[in-house]
Amino acid sequence: MRTAPKSRPPDVARRIKRIGVLTGGGDCPGLNAVIRAVTKSAIYRYGVRVFGIEDGYLGLIEDRVGELSSLHASGILTQGGTILGASNRASPTRYCVDPDADVPCFVDATDKCLATIARHELDALIVIGGDGTMSCADALVERGVNCIGVPKTIDNDIVGTDITFGFTTAYTTATLSLDRLHSTAASHHRVMVCELMGRNAGWLTLHAGLASGSDVILIPEIPFDIDAVCRFVRSRTHRGRGFSIVACAEGACPRDGAPVVARHDPTSPDPIRLGGIGEQVANQISDRTGIETRTTVLGHVQRGGPPVAADRVLATQFGFHALEMVMSGARNRMVVMQNGVIGNTDIRHAAHAQRLVPRDHPLIDIARSVRTSFGDEAS
Ligand code: F6P
């Protein structure tokens, strides 16, 4: 990792006149804070013009690009979602020309993207997104476009950075929901299984599970044994607790099992949508223990709403540093946070990869020590 650039060679800064910005992949709280930081810093600090690209790479392919004024960037810091729109389907190399057809047809639209970039005379692109967005940038980087990445996702699974913006808001939202399940679970002496997002990474469930004092935390990185889960739940009931909260990641899977797929979206570069494991776990608990069990799927609630203060700060820092990198002449880097320090890494480092929870992560040990089950304990 390199630390953020401190000095700006004036000749490079003078050459940069117009920057494009897009938000790719699924949305998350804090995207607008990044757009605001990029746009305002570009205009006020450097007199550089910023062009918003609609709906991620789709807007680049379809030439839907408009200039952002400081007015566009005003009043959006606290807003969830993205004023630019997002798409987790469009990729420059895999553009679906007829999404409604029975068998979708894909074409390489990299040349269309390059034509849009040339038409608007964009000197660099700031691409805000997850691993899919960074992977999509690959094709443009190969063709000489300078892409500077800003890592976002509620999943917190981007390689190279300790944290992504959107994650803290999402796990705060999930924690508050788990807190609410707690009181109703206690009143009815039930088991409440709550399914959280996160794809194949357990960060969101681990953090929300720990913050809410969930009794069982099931994450993809630790395959669970349903017998161990049932033993744990039963022992809580016998010890007079009378209820249990199970925080279950959508990617959690039983030992010798596979993640549960909710649906395939063939028009998306990442076609698998996980979902359904919460219901399966709940049914197995109620069948095996006889304890009344209910399921809640938090779903996209975790992606919505205003960013919490920490995400506003992180997103603003990331946006500012992305712009600083462009202005300093850096090429094809992604802003990162490592050990509390903002730096940058090769954008290709974050492509086609996911950062999972290490099995020896300190939070797992801490959770175990306050008697949280990960569903893998021996009898
Ligand atoms: O990557 C963010 C995320 O919310 C995942 O946690 C989830 O699996 C996926 O996106 C859902 O995607 P979609 O919005 O396409 O249903």
mmCIF file of C-alpha atoms and ligand atoms in Angstrom:
data_model
loop_
_atom_site.group_PDB
_atom_site.id
_atom_site.type_symbol
_atom_site.label_atom_id
_atom_site.label_comp_id
_atom_site.label_asym_id
_atom_site.label_seq_id
_atom_site.Cartn_x
_atom_site.Cartn_y
_atom_site.Cartn_z
ATOM 1 C CA MET A 1 0.000 0.000 0.000
ATOM 2 C CA ARG A 2 1.143 3.564 -0.680
ATOM 3 C CA THR A 3 0.064 6.547 1.380
ATOM 4 C CA ALA A 4 -2.053 9.208 -0.330
ATOM 5 C CA PRO A 5 -0.223 11.666 -2.577
ATOM 6 C CA LYS A 6 0.746 14.856 -0.796
ATOM 7 C CA SER A 7 2.128 16.995 -3.596
ATOM 8 C CA ARG A 8 0.587 17.616 -7.005
ATOM 9 C CA PRO A 9 2.862 18.179 -9.973
ATOM 10 C CA PRO A 10 1.287 21.342 -11.405
ATOM 11 C CA ASP A 11 1.715 20.183 -15.030
ATOM 12 C CA VAL A 12 -0.372 17.057 -14.415
ATOM 13 C CA ALA A 13 -3.044 19.023 -12.548
ATOM 14 C CA ARG A 14 -3.220 21.529 -15.405
ATOM 15 C CA ARG A 15 -3.802 18.779 -17.971
ATOM 16 C CA ILE A 16 -6.845 17.398 -16.104
ATOM 17 C CA LYS A 17 -9.929 19.336 -17.132
ATOM 18 C CA ARG A 18 -12.863 16.932 -17.089
ATOM 19 C CA ILE A 19 -13.542 13.908 -14.878
ATOM 20 C CA GLY A 20 -16.302 11.311 -15.163
ATOM 21 C CA VAL A 21 -17.854 9.670 -12.122
ATOM 22 C CA LEU A 22 -20.077 6.590 -11.951
ATOM 23 C CA THR A 23 -21.616 4.377 -9.279
ATOM 24 C CA GLY A 24 -21.639 0.688 -10.254
ATOM 25 C CA GLY A 25 -23.082 -2.451 -8.670
ATOM 26 C CA GLY A 26 -25.666 -2.518 -5.905
ATOM 27 C CA ASP A 27 -26.161 0.787 -4.110
ATOM 28 C CA CYS A 28 -25.218 1.482 -0.504
ATOM 29 C CA PRO A 29 -25.370 4.407 1.907
ATOM 30 C CA GLY A 30 -22.556 6.912 1.339
ATOM 31 C CA LEU A 31 -22.445 6.937 -2.480
ATOM 32 C CA ASN A 32 -23.798 10.479 -2.577
ATOM 33 C CA ALA A 33 -21.233 11.574 -0.005
ATOM 34 C CA VAL A 34 -18.462 10.403 -2.371
ATOM 35 C CA ILE A 35 -20.077 12.128 -5.376
ATOM 36 C CA ARG A 36 -20.344 15.316 -3.318
ATOM 37 C CA ALA A 37 -16.709 15.170 -2.165
ATOM 38 C CA VAL A 38 -15.421 14.541 -5.708
ATOM 39 C CA THR A 39 -17.591 17.216 -7.319
ATOM 40 C CA LYS A 40 -17.112 19.982 -4.768
ATOM 41 C CA SER A 41 -13.358 19.416 -4.390
ATOM 42 C CA ALA A 42 -12.913 19.295 -8.177
ATOM 43 C CA ILE A 43 -14.815 22.523 -8.720
ATOM 44 C CA TYR A 44 -13.647 24.545 -5.729
ATOM 45 C CA ARG A 45 -10.082 23.291 -5.359
ATOM 46 C CA TYR A 46 -9.061 22.782 -8.975
ATOM 47 C CA GLY A 47 -11.669 24.363 -11.240
ATOM 48 C CA VAL A 48 -12.099 20.944 -12.886
ATOM 49 C CA ARG A 49 -15.440 19.932 -14.427
ATOM 50 C CA VAL A 50 -17.175 16.742 -13.262
ATOM 51 C CA PHE A 51 -19.538 14.654 -15.389
ATOM 52 C CA GLY A 52 -21.968 12.217 -13.811
ATOM 53 C CA ILE A 53 -22.535 8.963 -15.702
ATOM 54 C CA GLU A 54 -25.992 7.482 -15.141
ATOM 55 C CA ASP A 55 -26.606 3.922 -13.958
ATOM 56 C CA GLY A 56 -22.995 2.798 -13.719
ATOM 57 C CA TYR A 57 -21.343 1.455 -16.862
ATOM 58 C CA LEU A 58 -24.753 1.415 -18.584
ATOM 59 C CA GLY A 59 -24.642 5.208 -18.854
ATOM 60 C CA LEU A 60 -21.172 4.983 -20.355
ATOM 61 C CA ILE A 61 -22.321 2.457 -22.947
ATOM 62 C CA GLU A 62 -25.506 4.380 -23.765
ATOM 63 C CA ASP A 63 -23.917 7.845 -23.507
ATOM 64 C CA ARG A 64 -26.037 9.106 -20.654
ATOM 65 C CA VAL A 65 -23.675 11.666 -19.193
ATOM 66 C CA GLY A 66 -24.355 15.085 -17.683
ATOM 67 C CA GLU A 67 -22.272 17.762 -16.008
ATOM 68 C CA LEU A 68 -22.540 17.989 -12.227
ATOM 69 C CA SER A 69 -22.592 21.485 -10.738
ATOM 70 C CA SER A 70 -21.901 22.300 -7.104
ATOM 71 C CA LEU A 71 -25.683 22.621 -6.785
ATOM 72 C CA HIS A 72 -26.135 18.977 -7.810
ATOM 73 C CA ALA A 73 -23.679 18.055 -5.065
ATOM 74 C CA SER A 74 -25.411 20.168 -2.418
ATOM 75 C CA GLY A 75 -27.669 18.634 0.193
ATOM 76 C CA ILE A 76 -26.854 15.034 -0.769
ATOM 77 C CA LEU A 77 -24.353 14.133 1.965
ATOM 78 C CA THR A 78 -27.038 12.629 4.162
ATOM 79 C CA GLN A 79 -29.046 10.913 1.412
ATOM 80 C CA GLY A 80 -28.953 7.146 0.866
ATOM 81 C CA GLY A 81 -28.814 5.665 -2.649
ATOM 82 C CA THR A 82 -27.083 7.497 -5.486
ATOM 83 C CA ILE A 83 -28.196 10.551 -7.453
ATOM 84 C CA LEU A 84 -26.505 8.989 -10.507
ATOM 85 C CA GLY A 85 -28.422 5.716 -10.400
ATOM 86 C CA ALA A 86 -26.651 2.349 -10.348
ATOM 87 C CA SER A 87 -26.718 -0.925 -12.211
ATOM 88 C CA ASN A 88 -25.304 -4.295 -11.237
ATOM 89 C CA ARG A 89 -25.937 -5.673 -14.730
ATOM 90 C CA ALA A 90 -23.926 -3.538 -17.111
ATOM 91 C CA SER A 91 -20.342 -4.430 -17.930
ATOM 92 C CA PRO A 92 -18.371 -2.855 -20.815
ATOM 93 C CA THR A 93 -17.400 -6.308 -22.087
ATOM 94 C CA ARG A 94 -20.780 -7.952 -21.502
ATOM 95 C CA TYR A 95 -23.642 -5.658 -22.471
ATOM 96 C CA CYS A 96 -27.037 -7.318 -22.615
ATOM 97 C CA VAL A 97 -28.722 -6.010 -25.771
ATOM 98 C CA ASP A 98 -32.139 -7.603 -25.169
ATOM 99 C CA PRO A 99 -32.650 -8.146 -21.417
ATOM 100 C CA ASP A 100 -36.261 -9.297 -21.948
ATOM 101 C CA ALA A 101 -35.400 -12.077 -24.411
ATOM 102 C CA ASP A 102 -35.688 -15.711 -23.300
ATOM 103 C CA VAL A 103 -32.001 -16.189 -24.028
ATOM 104 C CA PRO A 104 -30.234 -12.874 -23.398
ATOM 105 C CA CYS A 105 -27.655 -11.803 -25.968
ATOM 106 C CA PHE A 106 -24.423 -10.110 -24.874
ATOM 107 C CA VAL A 107 -22.011 -7.974 -26.868
ATOM 108 C CA ASP A 108 -18.686 -6.329 -26.081
ATOM 109 C CA ALA A 109 -19.489 -2.623 -25.657
ATOM 110 C CA THR A 110 -15.999 -1.425 -24.722
ATOM 111 C CA ASP A 111 -15.762 0.643 -27.923
ATOM 112 C CA LYS A 112 -19.038 2.375 -27.076
ATOM 113 C CA CYS A 113 -17.623 3.271 -23.645
ATOM 114 C CA LEU A 114 -14.443 4.634 -25.239
ATOM 115 C CA ALA A 115 -16.521 6.679 -27.688
ATOM 116 C CA THR A 116 -18.524 8.221 -24.817
ATOM 117 C CA ILE A 117 -15.323 9.000 -22.910
ATOM 118 C CA ALA A 118 -13.843 10.641 -26.026
ATOM 119 C CA ARG A 119 -17.056 12.545 -26.851
ATOM 120 C CA HIS A 120 -17.114 14.126 -23.391
ATOM 121 C CA GLU A 121 -13.297 14.506 -23.355
ATOM 122 C CA LEU A 122 -13.013 12.821 -19.981
ATOM 123 C CA ASP A 123 -9.437 12.731 -18.700
ATOM 124 C CA ALA A 124 -10.176 10.114 -16.034
ATOM 125 C CA LEU A 125 -13.016 8.121 -14.527
ATOM 126 C CA ILE A 126 -13.744 7.769 -10.837
ATOM 127 C CA VAL A 127 -15.541 4.431 -10.507
ATOM 128 C CA ILE A 128 -17.327 3.916 -7.201
ATOM 129 C CA GLY A 129 -18.286 0.306 -6.632
ATOM 130 C CA GLY A 130 -17.484 -3.179 -5.443
ATOM 131 C CA ASP A 131 -15.316 -5.939 -6.883
ATOM 132 C CA GLY A 132 -17.611 -6.178 -9.942
ATOM 133 C CA THR A 133 -17.154 -2.478 -10.708
ATOM 134 C CA MET A 134 -13.384 -2.762 -10.289
ATOM 135 C CA SER A 135 -13.376 -5.858 -12.531
ATOM 136 C CA CYS A 136 -15.363 -3.979 -15.180
ATOM 137 C CA ALA A 137 -12.808 -1.168 -15.078
ATOM 138 C CA ASP A 138 -10.229 -3.710 -16.302
ATOM 139 C CA ALA A 139 -11.391 -3.536 -19.907
ATOM 140 C CA LEU A 140 -11.121 0.262 -19.914
ATOM 141 C CA VAL A 141 -7.747 0.273 -18.175
ATOM 142 C CA GLU A 142 -6.470 -2.130 -20.869
ATOM 143 C CA ARG A 143 -7.532 0.406 -23.489
ATOM 144 C CA GLY A 144 -5.686 3.287 -21.797
ATOM 145 C CA VAL A 145 -8.455 4.875 -19.717
ATOM 146 C CA ASN A 146 -7.355 6.089 -16.294
ATOM 147 C CA CYS A 147 -9.789 4.565 -13.775
ATOM 148 C CA ILE A 148 -9.556 5.488 -10.109
ATOM 149 C CA GLY A 149 -11.614 3.219 -7.849
ATOM 150 C CA VAL A 150 -13.507 4.001 -4.661
ATOM 151 C CA PRO A 151 -14.506 0.854 -2.738
ATOM 152 C CA LYS A 152 -18.146 0.622 -1.646
ATOM 153 C CA THR A 153 -20.319 -2.222 -0.449
ATOM 154 C CA ILE A 154 -22.356 -3.250 2.548
ATOM 155 C CA ASP A 155 -20.574 -6.619 2.283
ATOM 156 C CA ASN A 156 -17.145 -5.167 3.254
ATOM 157 C CA ASP A 157 -15.532 -7.788 1.025
ATOM 158 C CA ILE A 158 -13.229 -5.765 -1.220
ATOM 159 C CA VAL A 159 -9.648 -6.963 -1.355
ATOM 160 C CA GLY A 160 -7.038 -4.377 -0.358
ATOM 161 C CA THR A 161 -9.073 -2.268 2.056
ATOM 162 C CA ASP A 162 -9.951 -2.959 5.694
ATOM 163 C CA ILE A 163 -13.287 -1.232 5.325
ATOM 164 C CA THR A 164 -15.684 -0.039 2.644
ATOM 165 C CA PHE A 165 -18.180 2.759 3.146
ATOM 166 C CA GLY A 166 -21.775 1.583 3.519
ATOM 167 C CA PHE A 167 -20.751 -1.329 5.700
ATOM 168 C CA THR A 168 -21.041 0.477 9.051
ATOM 169 C CA THR A 169 -24.484 1.823 8.161
ATOM 170 C CA ALA A 170 -25.665 -1.610 7.026
ATOM 171 C CA TYR A 171 -24.533 -3.407 10.136
ATOM 172 C CA THR A 172 -26.010 -0.653 12.307
ATOM 173 C CA THR A 173 -29.367 -1.099 10.530
ATOM 174 C CA ALA A 174 -29.129 -4.874 10.917
ATOM 175 C CA THR A 175 -28.197 -4.538 14.599
ATOM 176 C CA LEU A 176 -31.225 -2.361 15.314
ATOM 177 C CA SER A 177 -33.447 -4.933 13.586
ATOM 178 C CA LEU A 178 -31.922 -7.786 15.596
ATOM 179 C CA ASP A 179 -32.508 -5.745 18.777
ATOM 180 C CA ARG A 180 -36.190 -5.551 17.877
ATOM 181 C CA LEU A 181 -36.361 -9.286 17.296
ATOM 182 C CA HIS A 182 -34.860 -9.792 20.751
ATOM 183 C CA SER A 183 -37.806 -8.374 22.658
ATOM 184 C CA THR A 184 -40.467 -10.234 20.717
ATOM 185 C CA ALA A 185 -38.435 -13.475 20.871
ATOM 186 C CA ALA A 186 -38.215 -13.134 24.660
ATOM 187 C CA SER A 187 -41.949 -12.459 25.045
ATOM 188 C CA HIS A 188 -42.940 -15.550 23.054
ATOM 189 C CA HIS A 189 -40.061 -17.827 24.108
ATOM 190 C CA ARG A 190 -39.234 -18.373 20.464
ATOM 191 C CA VAL A 191 -36.190 -18.836 18.329
ATOM 192 C CA MET A 192 -35.824 -16.008 15.818
ATOM 193 C CA VAL A 193 -33.654 -16.662 12.781
ATOM 194 C CA CYS A 194 -32.674 -13.493 10.964
ATOM 195 C CA GLU A 195 -31.110 -13.734 7.495
ATOM 196 C CA LEU A 196 -28.647 -10.984 6.587
ATOM 197 C CA MET A 197 -26.991 -10.055 3.291
ATOM 198 C CA GLY A 198 -23.255 -10.168 2.550
ATOM 199 C CA ARG A 199 -22.916 -12.608 -0.387
ATOM 200 C CA ASN A 200 -20.103 -15.059 0.372
ATOM 201 C CA ALA A 201 -18.609 -12.950 3.160
ATOM 202 C CA GLY A 202 -19.715 -12.956 6.783
ATOM 203 C CA TRP A 203 -18.563 -9.479 7.835
ATOM 204 C CA LEU A 204 -22.044 -7.981 8.034
ATOM 205 C CA THR A 205 -23.490 -10.869 10.049
ATOM 206 C CA LEU A 206 -20.445 -11.131 12.305
ATOM 207 C CA HIS A 207 -20.569 -7.442 13.224
ATOM 208 C CA ALA A 208 -24.362 -7.170 13.549
ATOM 209 C CA GLY A 209 -24.489 -10.484 15.409
ATOM 210 C CA LEU A 210 -21.866 -9.350 17.884
ATOM 211 C CA ALA A 211 -23.368 -5.869 18.305
ATOM 212 C CA SER A 212 -26.842 -7.268 18.978
ATOM 213 C CA GLY A 213 -25.686 -10.053 21.296
ATOM 214 C CA SER A 214 -27.116 -12.691 18.970
ATOM 215 C CA ASP A 215 -26.841 -16.168 20.477
ATOM 216 C CA VAL A 216 -25.855 -17.943 17.272
ATOM 217 C CA ILE A 217 -23.924 -16.402 14.374
ATOM 218 C CA LEU A 218 -23.758 -18.381 11.131
ATOM 219 C CA ILE A 219 -21.321 -17.110 8.499
ATOM 220 C CA PRO A 220 -20.148 -18.590 5.188
ATOM 221 C CA GLU A 221 -16.556 -18.916 6.377
ATOM 222 C CA ILE A 222 -17.555 -21.327 9.181
ATOM 223 C CA PRO A 223 -19.763 -24.117 7.810
ATOM 224 C CA PHE A 224 -22.276 -25.053 10.509
ATOM 225 C CA ASP A 225 -23.556 -28.302 11.923
ATOM 226 C CA ILE A 226 -27.321 -28.057 12.463
ATOM 227 C CA ASP A 227 -27.048 -30.496 15.377
ATOM 228 C CA ALA A 228 -24.649 -28.114 17.128
ATOM 229 C CA VAL A 229 -27.038 -25.200 16.513
ATOM 230 C CA CYS A 230 -29.984 -27.187 17.913
ATOM 231 C CA ARG A 231 -27.974 -28.352 20.943
ATOM 232 C CA PHE A 232 -27.067 -24.755 21.715
ATOM 233 C CA VAL A 233 -30.622 -23.455 21.320
ATOM 234 C CA ARG A 234 -32.019 -26.310 23.431
ATOM 235 C CA SER A 235 -29.473 -25.702 26.186
ATOM 236 C CA ARG A 236 -30.478 -22.024 26.334
ATOM 237 C CA THR A 237 -34.116 -23.023 26.687
ATOM 238 C CA HIS A 238 -33.275 -25.539 29.405
ATOM 239 C CA ARG A 239 -31.220 -22.973 31.276
ATOM 240 C CA GLY A 240 -34.366 -20.862 31.429
ATOM 241 C CA ARG A 241 -33.487 -18.303 28.765
ATOM 242 C CA GLY A 242 -36.536 -19.367 26.783
ATOM 243 C CA PHE A 243 -35.524 -17.753 23.520
ATOM 244 C CA SER A 244 -32.616 -17.511 21.075
ATOM 245 C CA ILE A 245 -31.567 -15.154 18.312
ATOM 246 C CA VAL A 246 -29.788 -16.677 15.294
ATOM 247 C CA ALA A 247 -28.041 -14.193 12.975
ATOM 248 C CA CYS A 248 -27.615 -16.106 9.720
ATOM 249 C CA ALA A 249 -25.667 -14.800 6.720
ATOM 250 C CA GLU A 250 -27.326 -15.407 3.345
ATOM 251 C CA GLY A 251 -24.154 -17.250 2.303
ATOM 252 C CA ALA A 252 -23.990 -19.494 5.388
ATOM 253 C CA CYS A 253 -24.024 -23.171 4.570
ATOM 254 C CA PRO A 254 -24.090 -26.462 6.436
ATOM 255 C CA ARG A 255 -21.030 -28.702 6.565
ATOM 256 C CA ASP A 256 -20.975 -30.767 3.387
ATOM 257 C CA GLY A 257 -23.666 -28.489 1.977
ATOM 258 C CA ALA A 258 -23.786 -25.621 -0.481
ATOM 259 C CA PRO A 259 -25.044 -22.037 -0.210
ATOM 260 C CA VAL A 260 -28.763 -21.634 -0.939
ATOM 261 C CA VAL A 261 -29.413 -19.805 -4.205
ATOM 262 C CA ALA A 262 -32.589 -17.709 -4.374
ATOM 263 C CA ARG A 263 -32.385 -17.086 -8.114
ATOM 264 C CA HIS A 264 -30.157 -16.720 -11.140
ATOM 265 C CA ASP A 265 -30.035 -13.453 -13.038
ATOM 266 C CA PRO A 266 -28.429 -14.346 -16.388
ATOM 267 C CA THR A 267 -28.272 -10.663 -17.392
ATOM 268 C CA SER A 268 -25.935 -9.868 -14.491
ATOM 269 C CA PRO A 269 -22.142 -10.384 -14.557
ATOM 270 C CA ASP A 270 -22.593 -11.887 -11.066
ATOM 271 C CA PRO A 271 -25.693 -14.003 -11.827
ATOM 272 C CA ILE A 272 -26.182 -15.752 -8.478
ATOM 273 C CA ARG A 273 -28.456 -14.209 -5.844
ATOM 274 C CA LEU A 274 -28.232 -15.962 -2.495
ATOM 275 C CA GLY A 275 -31.185 -16.340 -0.146
ATOM 276 C CA GLY A 276 -33.316 -18.887 1.670
ATOM 277 C CA ILE A 277 -30.882 -20.367 4.183
ATOM 278 C CA GLY A 278 -32.628 -18.555 7.081
ATOM 279 C CA GLU A 279 -35.907 -20.350 6.378
ATOM 280 C CA GLN A 280 -34.123 -23.719 6.057
ATOM 281 C CA VAL A 281 -32.317 -23.263 9.379
ATOM 282 C CA ALA A 282 -35.545 -22.154 11.112
ATOM 283 C CA ASN A 283 -37.452 -25.193 9.832
ATOM 284 C CA GLN A 284 -34.712 -27.549 10.958
ATOM 285 C CA ILE A 285 -34.558 -25.981 14.420
ATOM 286 C CA SER A 286 -38.304 -26.208 14.936
ATOM 287 C CA ASP A 287 -38.488 -29.787 13.556
ATOM 288 C CA ARG A 288 -35.591 -31.025 15.690
ATOM 289 C CA THR A 289 -36.187 -29.132 18.954
ATOM 290 C CA GLY A 290 -39.916 -28.562 18.910
ATOM 291 C CA ILE A 291 -39.275 -24.914 19.854
ATOM 292 C CA GLU A 292 -41.411 -22.427 17.965
ATOM 293 C CA THR A 293 -39.158 -20.695 15.440
ATOM 294 C CA ARG A 294 -39.699 -17.760 13.071
ATOM 295 C CA THR A 295 -37.648 -16.300 10.215
ATOM 296 C CA THR A 296 -37.007 -12.687 9.232
ATOM 297 C CA VAL A 297 -35.187 -11.793 6.026
ATOM 298 C CA LEU A 298 -33.787 -8.282 6.339
ATOM 299 C CA GLY A 299 -33.081 -7.949 2.614
ATOM 300 C CA HIS A 300 -32.566 -4.587 0.974
ATOM 301 C CA VAL A 301 -33.492 -2.666 4.128
ATOM 302 C CA GLN A 302 -29.791 -3.160 4.913
ATOM 303 C CA ARG A 303 -28.808 -1.177 1.811
ATOM 304 C CA GLY A 304 -31.206 1.722 2.294
ATOM 305 C CA GLY A 305 -31.422 4.886 4.351
ATOM 306 C CA PRO A 306 -29.001 7.651 5.225
ATOM 307 C CA PRO A 307 -25.367 6.810 5.948
ATOM 308 C CA VAL A 308 -24.331 6.893 9.604
ATOM 309 C CA ALA A 309 -21.842 9.610 10.569
ATOM 310 C CA ALA A 310 -18.815 7.282 10.311
ATOM 311 C CA ASP A 311 -19.748 6.367 6.724
ATOM 312 C CA ARG A 312 -20.239 10.033 5.808
ATOM 313 C CA VAL A 313 -16.722 10.757 7.039
ATOM 314 C CA LEU A 314 -15.211 7.694 5.323
ATOM 315 C CA ALA A 315 -17.022 8.338 2.030
ATOM 316 C CA THR A 316 -15.956 12.000 2.062
ATOM 317 C CA GLN A 317 -12.339 10.990 2.728
ATOM 318 C CA PHE A 318 -12.447 8.385 -0.050
ATOM 319 C CA GLY A 319 -13.972 10.831 -2.538
ATOM 320 C CA PHE A 320 -11.457 13.522 -1.716
ATOM 321 C CA HIS A 321 -8.500 11.133 -2.020
ATOM 322 C CA ALA A 322 -9.780 9.703 -5.300
ATOM 323 C CA LEU A 323 -9.814 13.200 -6.748
ATOM 324 C CA GLU A 324 -6.379 13.954 -5.291
ATOM 325 C CA MET A 325 -5.059 10.852 -7.036
ATOM 326 C CA VAL A 326 -6.459 11.930 -10.376
ATOM 327 C CA MET A 327 -4.978 15.392 -9.945
ATOM 328 C CA SER A 328 -1.584 14.015 -8.899
ATOM 329 C CA GLY A 329 -1.306 11.922 -12.040
ATOM 330 C CA ALA A 330 -1.868 8.542 -10.383
ATOM 331 C CA ARG A 331 -3.206 5.907 -12.776
ATOM 332 C CA ASN A 332 -5.503 2.946 -12.187
ATOM 333 C CA ARG A 333 -5.423 2.954 -8.421
ATOM 334 C CA MET A 334 -8.125 2.294 -5.841
ATOM 335 C CA VAL A 335 -8.428 4.259 -2.604
ATOM 336 C CA VAL A 336 -8.084 2.037 0.462
ATOM 337 C CA MET A 337 -8.077 2.261 4.240
ATOM 338 C CA GLN A 338 -5.491 0.092 5.937
ATOM 339 C CA ASN A 339 -4.777 0.193 9.658
ATOM 340 C CA GLY A 340 -6.623 3.491 9.892
ATOM 341 C CA VAL A 341 -4.538 5.155 7.162
ATOM 342 C CA ILE A 342 -5.875 6.162 3.748
ATOM 343 C CA GLY A 343 -3.737 4.888 0.888
ATOM 344 C CA ASN A 344 -4.168 3.282 -2.513
ATOM 345 C CA THR A 345 -3.568 0.057 -4.340
ATOM 346 C CA ASP A 346 -3.673 -1.164 -7.955
ATOM 347 C CA ILE A 347 -7.342 -1.199 -8.991
ATOM 348 C CA ARG A 348 -6.811 -4.640 -10.581
ATOM 349 C CA HIS A 349 -5.853 -5.966 -7.162
ATOM 350 C CA ALA A 350 -9.526 -5.638 -6.124
ATOM 351 C CA ALA A 351 -10.925 -7.166 -9.310
ATOM 352 C CA HIS A 352 -12.287 -10.730 -9.504
ATOM 353 C CA ALA A 353 -11.692 -11.398 -5.796
ATOM 354 C CA GLN A 354 -13.471 -11.253 -2.458
ATOM 355 C CA ARG A 355 -12.120 -10.588 1.023
ATOM 356 C CA LEU A 356 -13.576 -13.141 3.415
ATOM 357 C CA VAL A 357 -13.538 -13.297 7.220
ATOM 358 C CA PRO A 358 -10.428 -15.213 8.344
ATOM 359 C CA ARG A 359 -11.385 -18.080 10.636
ATOM 360 C CA ASP A 360 -8.959 -16.747 13.236
ATOM 361 C CA HIS A 361 -10.388 -13.225 13.166
ATOM 362 C CA PRO A 362 -10.248 -11.757 16.710
ATOM 363 C CA LEU A 363 -13.982 -10.950 16.703
ATOM 364 C CA ILE A 364 -14.795 -14.646 16.331
ATOM 365 C CA ASP A 365 -12.758 -15.506 19.400
ATOM 366 C CA ILE A 366 -14.296 -12.631 21.355
ATOM 367 C CA ALA A 367 -17.814 -13.710 20.363
ATOM 368 C CA ARG A 368 -17.081 -17.282 21.414
ATOM 369 C CA SER A 369 -15.793 -16.049 24.775
ATOM 370 C CA VAL A 370 -19.146 -14.371 25.508
ATOM 371 C CA ARG A 371 -20.787 -17.723 24.692
ATOM 372 C CA THR A 372 -21.911 -17.097 21.144
ATOM 373 C CA SER A 373 -22.213 -20.214 19.022
ATOM 374 C CA PHE A 374 -20.959 -20.373 15.435
ATOM 375 C CA GLY A 375 -22.724 -23.702 14.952
ATOM 376 C CA ASP A 376 -19.431 -25.604 14.760
ATOM 377 C CA GLU A 377 -18.933 -26.644 18.370
ATOM 378 C CA ALA A 378 -18.316 -30.319 19.101
ATOM 379 C CA SER A 379 -20.869 -32.022 21.377
HETATM 380 O O1 F6P B 1 -23.373 -6.843 -2.783
HETATM 381 C C1 F6P B 1 -24.394 -6.184 -2.099
HETATM 382 C C2 F6P B 1 -25.615 -7.068 -1.994
HETATM 383 O O2 F6P B 1 -26.607 -6.377 -1.253
HETATM 384 C C3 F6P B 1 -25.358 -8.443 -1.387
HETATM 385 O O3 F6P B 1 -25.228 -8.409 0.009
HETATM 386 C C4 F6P B 1 -26.548 -9.208 -1.890
HETATM 387 O O4 F6P B 1 -26.259 -10.578 -1.964
HETATM 388 C C5 F6P B 1 -26.751 -8.631 -3.266
HETATM 389 O O5 F6P B 1 -26.140 -7.362 -3.277
HETATM 390 C C6 F6P B 1 -28.197 -8.482 -3.659
HETATM 391 O O6 F6P B 1 -28.253 -8.051 -4.985
HETATM 392 P P1 F6P B 1 -29.582 -7.519 -5.680
HETATM 393 O O7 F6P B 1 -29.775 -6.091 -5.243
HETATM 394 O O8 F6P B 1 -29.304 -7.638 -7.134
HETATM 395 O O9 F6P B 1 -30.715 -8.368 -5.214
#
